[in-house]
Amino acid sequence: MSDPLHVHFEDIENGQVLQLGACAVDEAAITLFVEHFAPGWDPSYGAPDALVYALWSRLATDKAAGWAQSKVLAVDGLRFMRNPPAGELLRGRMTVMGKDPVGDDKGIVIAQHDLLDEGGRLVFSCLTRGVFVRR
């Protein structure tokens, strides 16, 4: 792909896998998150589902920051497979499942997003539909 500041609908291909980057599950972040948003959650269980979602969302948002993506229409099919412990490194990836042009100036990109742990096991996944500008 070309420079990420210029990723348009036509630059994305069906079946393409994009790396979203990596982030560590921080013990202090788990503690703070539980204190404010998940009272009753035992941090020894690992990161709560909502924090896992937030970690994925941050990776996906950072990756797409310069894309010609005008809107995310949907995030659905959420699957939380496990709660990663503090210190675990998570890697994100996006697989383009389909594309659908909508008129002359935009198109919809359907993608599968996954967060994988250090062993390559699935931690979280979801489907997204985003509107991209066409060239």
PDB file of C-alpha atoms in Angstrom:
ATOM      1  CA  MET A   1       0.000   0.000   0.000  1.00  0.00           C
ATOM      2  CA  SER A   2       1.032   3.570  -0.514  1.00  0.00           C
ATOM      3  CA  ASP A   3       1.594   6.237   2.128  1.00  0.00           C
ATOM      4  CA  PRO A   4      -1.107   5.785   4.831  1.00  0.00           C
ATOM      5  CA  LEU A   5      -2.133   9.429   4.401  1.00  0.00           C
ATOM      6  CA  HIS A   6      -3.504   8.498   1.013  1.00  0.00           C
ATOM      7  CA  VAL A   7      -5.340   5.224   1.569  1.00  0.00           C
ATOM      8  CA  HIS A   8      -8.563   5.415  -0.405  1.00  0.00           C
ATOM      9  CA  PHE A   9     -11.199   2.840  -1.297  1.00  0.00           C
ATOM     10  CA  GLU A  10      -9.290   1.773  -4.427  1.00  0.00           C
ATOM     11  CA  ASP A  11      -6.080   1.175  -2.454  1.00  0.00           C
ATOM     12  CA  ILE A  12      -7.633  -1.579  -0.353  1.00  0.00           C
ATOM     13  CA  GLU A  13      -7.945  -5.100  -1.759  1.00  0.00           C
ATOM     14  CA  ASN A  14     -10.194  -7.997  -0.782  1.00  0.00           C
ATOM     15  CA  GLY A  15      -8.245 -10.481   1.315  1.00  0.00           C
ATOM     16  CA  GLN A  16      -5.605  -7.912   2.242  1.00  0.00           C
ATOM     17  CA  VAL A  17      -4.275  -8.204   5.798  1.00  0.00           C
ATOM     18  CA  LEU A  18      -3.121  -5.017   7.495  1.00  0.00           C
ATOM     19  CA  GLN A  19      -1.144  -5.003  10.723  1.00  0.00           C
ATOM     20  CA  LEU A  20      -2.663  -2.606  13.259  1.00  0.00           C
ATOM     21  CA  GLY A  21       0.329  -2.549  15.573  1.00  0.00           C
ATOM     22  CA  ALA A  22       0.860  -3.827  19.092  1.00  0.00           C
ATOM     23  CA  CYS A  23       0.199  -2.756  22.648  1.00  0.00           C
ATOM     24  CA  ALA A  24       0.980  -4.167  26.049  1.00  0.00           C
ATOM     25  CA  VAL A  25      -1.666  -4.858  28.651  1.00  0.00           C
ATOM     26  CA  ASP A  26      -0.510  -2.533  31.396  1.00  0.00           C
ATOM     27  CA  GLU A  27      -1.081  -3.515  35.039  1.00  0.00           C
ATOM     28  CA  ALA A  28      -1.642   0.092  36.102  1.00  0.00           C
ATOM     29  CA  ALA A  29      -4.192   0.550  33.303  1.00  0.00           C
ATOM     30  CA  ILE A  30      -6.070  -2.577  34.423  1.00  0.00           C
ATOM     31  CA  THR A  31      -6.147  -1.334  38.019  1.00  0.00           C
ATOM     32  CA  LEU A  32      -7.332   2.143  37.012  1.00  0.00           C
ATOM     33  CA  PHE A  33      -9.908   0.797  34.557  1.00  0.00           C
ATOM     34  CA  VAL A  34     -11.338  -1.628  37.110  1.00  0.00           C
ATOM     35  CA  GLU A  35     -11.489   1.096  39.745  1.00  0.00           C
ATOM     36  CA  HIS A  36     -13.436   3.466  37.498  1.00  0.00           C
ATOM     37  CA  PHE A  37     -15.399   1.274  35.106  1.00  0.00           C
ATOM     38  CA  ALA A  38     -15.552  -2.324  36.342  1.00  0.00           C
ATOM     39  CA  PRO A  39     -15.956  -2.354  40.125  1.00  0.00           C
ATOM     40  CA  GLY A  40     -16.068  -5.895  41.383  1.00  0.00           C
ATOM     41  CA  TRP A  41     -13.808  -7.238  38.619  1.00  0.00           C
ATOM     42  CA  ASP A  42     -10.814  -9.083  40.046  1.00  0.00           C
ATOM     43  CA  PRO A  43      -7.689  -7.802  38.214  1.00  0.00           C
ATOM     44  CA  SER A  44      -6.090 -11.224  38.697  1.00  0.00           C
ATOM     45  CA  TYR A  45      -8.492 -12.415  35.947  1.00  0.00           C
ATOM     46  CA  GLY A  46      -6.674 -10.140  33.474  1.00  0.00           C
ATOM     47  CA  ALA A  47      -8.026  -7.219  31.465  1.00  0.00           C
ATOM     48  CA  PRO A  48     -11.835  -6.939  31.516  1.00  0.00           C
ATOM     49  CA  ASP A  49     -13.626  -7.229  28.164  1.00  0.00           C
ATOM     50  CA  ALA A  50     -14.327  -3.489  27.925  1.00  0.00           C
ATOM     51  CA  LEU A  51     -10.622  -2.707  28.361  1.00  0.00           C
ATOM     52  CA  VAL A  52      -9.727  -5.268  25.674  1.00  0.00           C
ATOM     53  CA  TYR A  53     -12.190  -3.493  23.363  1.00  0.00           C
ATOM     54  CA  ALA A  54     -10.606  -0.132  24.221  1.00  0.00           C
ATOM     55  CA  LEU A  55      -7.114  -1.487  23.420  1.00  0.00           C
ATOM     56  CA  TRP A  56      -8.311  -2.746  20.024  1.00  0.00           C
ATOM     57  CA  SER A  57     -10.133   0.522  19.344  1.00  0.00           C
ATOM     58  CA  ARG A  58      -6.979   2.518  20.040  1.00  0.00           C
ATOM     59  CA  LEU A  59      -4.881   0.375  17.675  1.00  0.00           C
ATOM     60  CA  ALA A  60      -7.513   0.558  14.924  1.00  0.00           C
ATOM     61  CA  THR A  61      -8.012   4.308  15.346  1.00  0.00           C
ATOM     62  CA  ASP A  62      -4.271   5.023  15.309  1.00  0.00           C
ATOM     63  CA  LYS A  63      -3.789   2.920  12.158  1.00  0.00           C
ATOM     64  CA  ALA A  64      -6.681   4.594  10.325  1.00  0.00           C
ATOM     65  CA  ALA A  65      -5.846   8.155  11.413  1.00  0.00           C
ATOM     66  CA  GLY A  66      -4.635   9.229   7.974  1.00  0.00           C
ATOM     67  CA  TRP A  67      -6.921   7.092   5.863  1.00  0.00           C
ATOM     68  CA  ALA A  68      -9.604   8.581   3.646  1.00  0.00           C
ATOM     69  CA  GLN A  69     -12.159   6.872   5.872  1.00  0.00           C
ATOM     70  CA  SER A  70     -15.019   9.207   6.630  1.00  0.00           C
ATOM     71  CA  LYS A  71     -16.997   7.064   9.051  1.00  0.00           C
ATOM     72  CA  VAL A  72     -17.191   3.682  10.733  1.00  0.00           C
ATOM     73  CA  LEU A  73     -20.767   2.547  10.214  1.00  0.00           C
ATOM     74  CA  ALA A  74     -20.726  -0.557  12.388  1.00  0.00           C
ATOM     75  CA  VAL A  75     -18.695  -2.604  14.814  1.00  0.00           C
ATOM     76  CA  ASP A  76     -20.427  -5.906  15.406  1.00  0.00           C
ATOM     77  CA  GLY A  77     -19.880  -9.611  15.887  1.00  0.00           C
ATOM     78  CA  LEU A  78     -17.736  -8.903  18.947  1.00  0.00           C
ATOM     79  CA  ARG A  79     -16.059 -11.999  20.407  1.00  0.00           C
ATOM     80  CA  PHE A  80     -14.074 -11.935  23.621  1.00  0.00           C
ATOM     81  CA  MET A  81     -12.085 -15.163  23.766  1.00  0.00           C
ATOM     82  CA  ARG A  82      -9.940 -14.525  26.836  1.00  0.00           C
ATOM     83  CA  ASN A  83      -8.856 -11.843  29.266  1.00  0.00           C
ATOM     84  CA  PRO A  84      -5.138 -11.203  28.761  1.00  0.00           C
ATOM     85  CA  PRO A  85      -3.021 -10.810  31.898  1.00  0.00           C
ATOM     86  CA  ALA A  86      -1.003  -7.727  32.731  1.00  0.00           C
ATOM     87  CA  GLY A  87       2.236  -7.626  30.775  1.00  0.00           C
ATOM     88  CA  GLU A  88       0.891  -9.493  27.742  1.00  0.00           C
ATOM     89  CA  LEU A  89       1.673  -8.019  24.325  1.00  0.00           C
ATOM     90  CA  LEU A  90      -1.313  -7.894  21.971  1.00  0.00           C
ATOM     91  CA  ARG A  91      -1.055  -7.512  18.201  1.00  0.00           C
ATOM     92  CA  GLY A  92      -3.868  -6.251  16.010  1.00  0.00           C
ATOM     93  CA  ARG A  93      -4.660  -7.152  12.428  1.00  0.00           C
ATOM     94  CA  MET A  94      -7.385  -6.252   9.968  1.00  0.00           C
ATOM     95  CA  THR A  95      -8.449  -8.541   7.132  1.00  0.00           C
ATOM     96  CA  VAL A  96     -10.484  -6.998   4.318  1.00  0.00           C
ATOM     97  CA  MET A  97     -13.479  -9.266   3.764  1.00  0.00           C
ATOM     98  CA  GLY A  98     -15.300  -7.262   1.113  1.00  0.00           C
ATOM     99  CA  LYS A  99     -15.685  -3.955  -0.684  1.00  0.00           C
ATOM    100  CA  ASP A 100     -18.777  -2.330  -2.114  1.00  0.00           C
ATOM    101  CA  PRO A 101     -18.654   0.890  -4.160  1.00  0.00           C
ATOM    102  CA  VAL A 102     -21.451   3.332  -3.320  1.00  0.00           C
ATOM    103  CA  GLY A 103     -21.822   5.910  -6.062  1.00  0.00           C
ATOM    104  CA  ASP A 104     -18.854   7.666  -7.606  1.00  0.00           C
ATOM    105  CA  ASP A 105     -17.335   9.180  -4.485  1.00  0.00           C
ATOM    106  CA  LYS A 106     -17.361   6.544  -1.728  1.00  0.00           C
ATOM    107  CA  GLY A 107     -17.361   2.853  -0.914  1.00  0.00           C
ATOM    108  CA  ILE A 108     -17.929   0.509   2.010  1.00  0.00           C
ATOM    109  CA  VAL A 109     -15.098  -1.691   3.301  1.00  0.00           C
ATOM    110  CA  ILE A 110     -16.045  -4.712   5.425  1.00  0.00           C
ATOM    111  CA  ALA A 111     -13.221  -6.004   7.613  1.00  0.00           C
ATOM    112  CA  GLN A 112     -12.497  -8.625  10.256  1.00  0.00           C
ATOM    113  CA  HIS A 113     -10.383  -7.299  13.127  1.00  0.00           C
ATOM    114  CA  ASP A 114      -8.447  -9.545  15.495  1.00  0.00           C
ATOM    115  CA  LEU A 115      -6.332  -9.064  18.591  1.00  0.00           C
ATOM    116  CA  LEU A 116      -3.848 -11.879  19.100  1.00  0.00           C
ATOM    117  CA  ASP A 117      -1.724 -12.658  22.140  1.00  0.00           C
ATOM    118  CA  GLU A 118       1.992 -13.417  22.130  1.00  0.00           C
ATOM    119  CA  GLY A 119       1.299 -17.054  21.288  1.00  0.00           C
ATOM    120  CA  GLY A 120      -0.863 -16.104  18.292  1.00  0.00           C
ATOM    121  CA  ARG A 121      -4.106 -17.060  20.070  1.00  0.00           C
ATOM    122  CA  LEU A 122      -7.237 -15.039  19.460  1.00  0.00           C
ATOM    123  CA  VAL A 123      -8.106 -12.674  22.319  1.00  0.00           C
ATOM    124  CA  PHE A 124     -10.769 -10.510  20.625  1.00  0.00           C
ATOM    125  CA  SER A 125     -12.385 -10.140  17.214  1.00  0.00           C
ATOM    126  CA  CYS A 126     -15.071  -8.059  15.536  1.00  0.00           C
ATOM    127  CA  LEU A 127     -16.409  -7.030  12.140  1.00  0.00           C
ATOM    128  CA  THR A 128     -16.425  -3.438  10.932  1.00  0.00           C
ATOM    129  CA  ARG A 129     -17.996  -1.553   8.057  1.00  0.00           C
ATOM    130  CA  GLY A 130     -16.368   1.726   7.131  1.00  0.00           C
ATOM    131  CA  VAL A 131     -17.038   4.373   4.509  1.00  0.00           C
ATOM    132  CA  PHE A 132     -13.968   5.258   2.440  1.00  0.00           C
ATOM    133  CA  VAL A 133     -13.578   8.087  -0.045  1.00  0.00           C
ATOM    134  CA  ARG A 134     -12.928   7.072  -3.662  1.00  0.00           C
ATOM    135  CA  ARG A 135     -10.285   8.784  -5.787  1.00  0.00           C
TER     136      ARG A 135
END
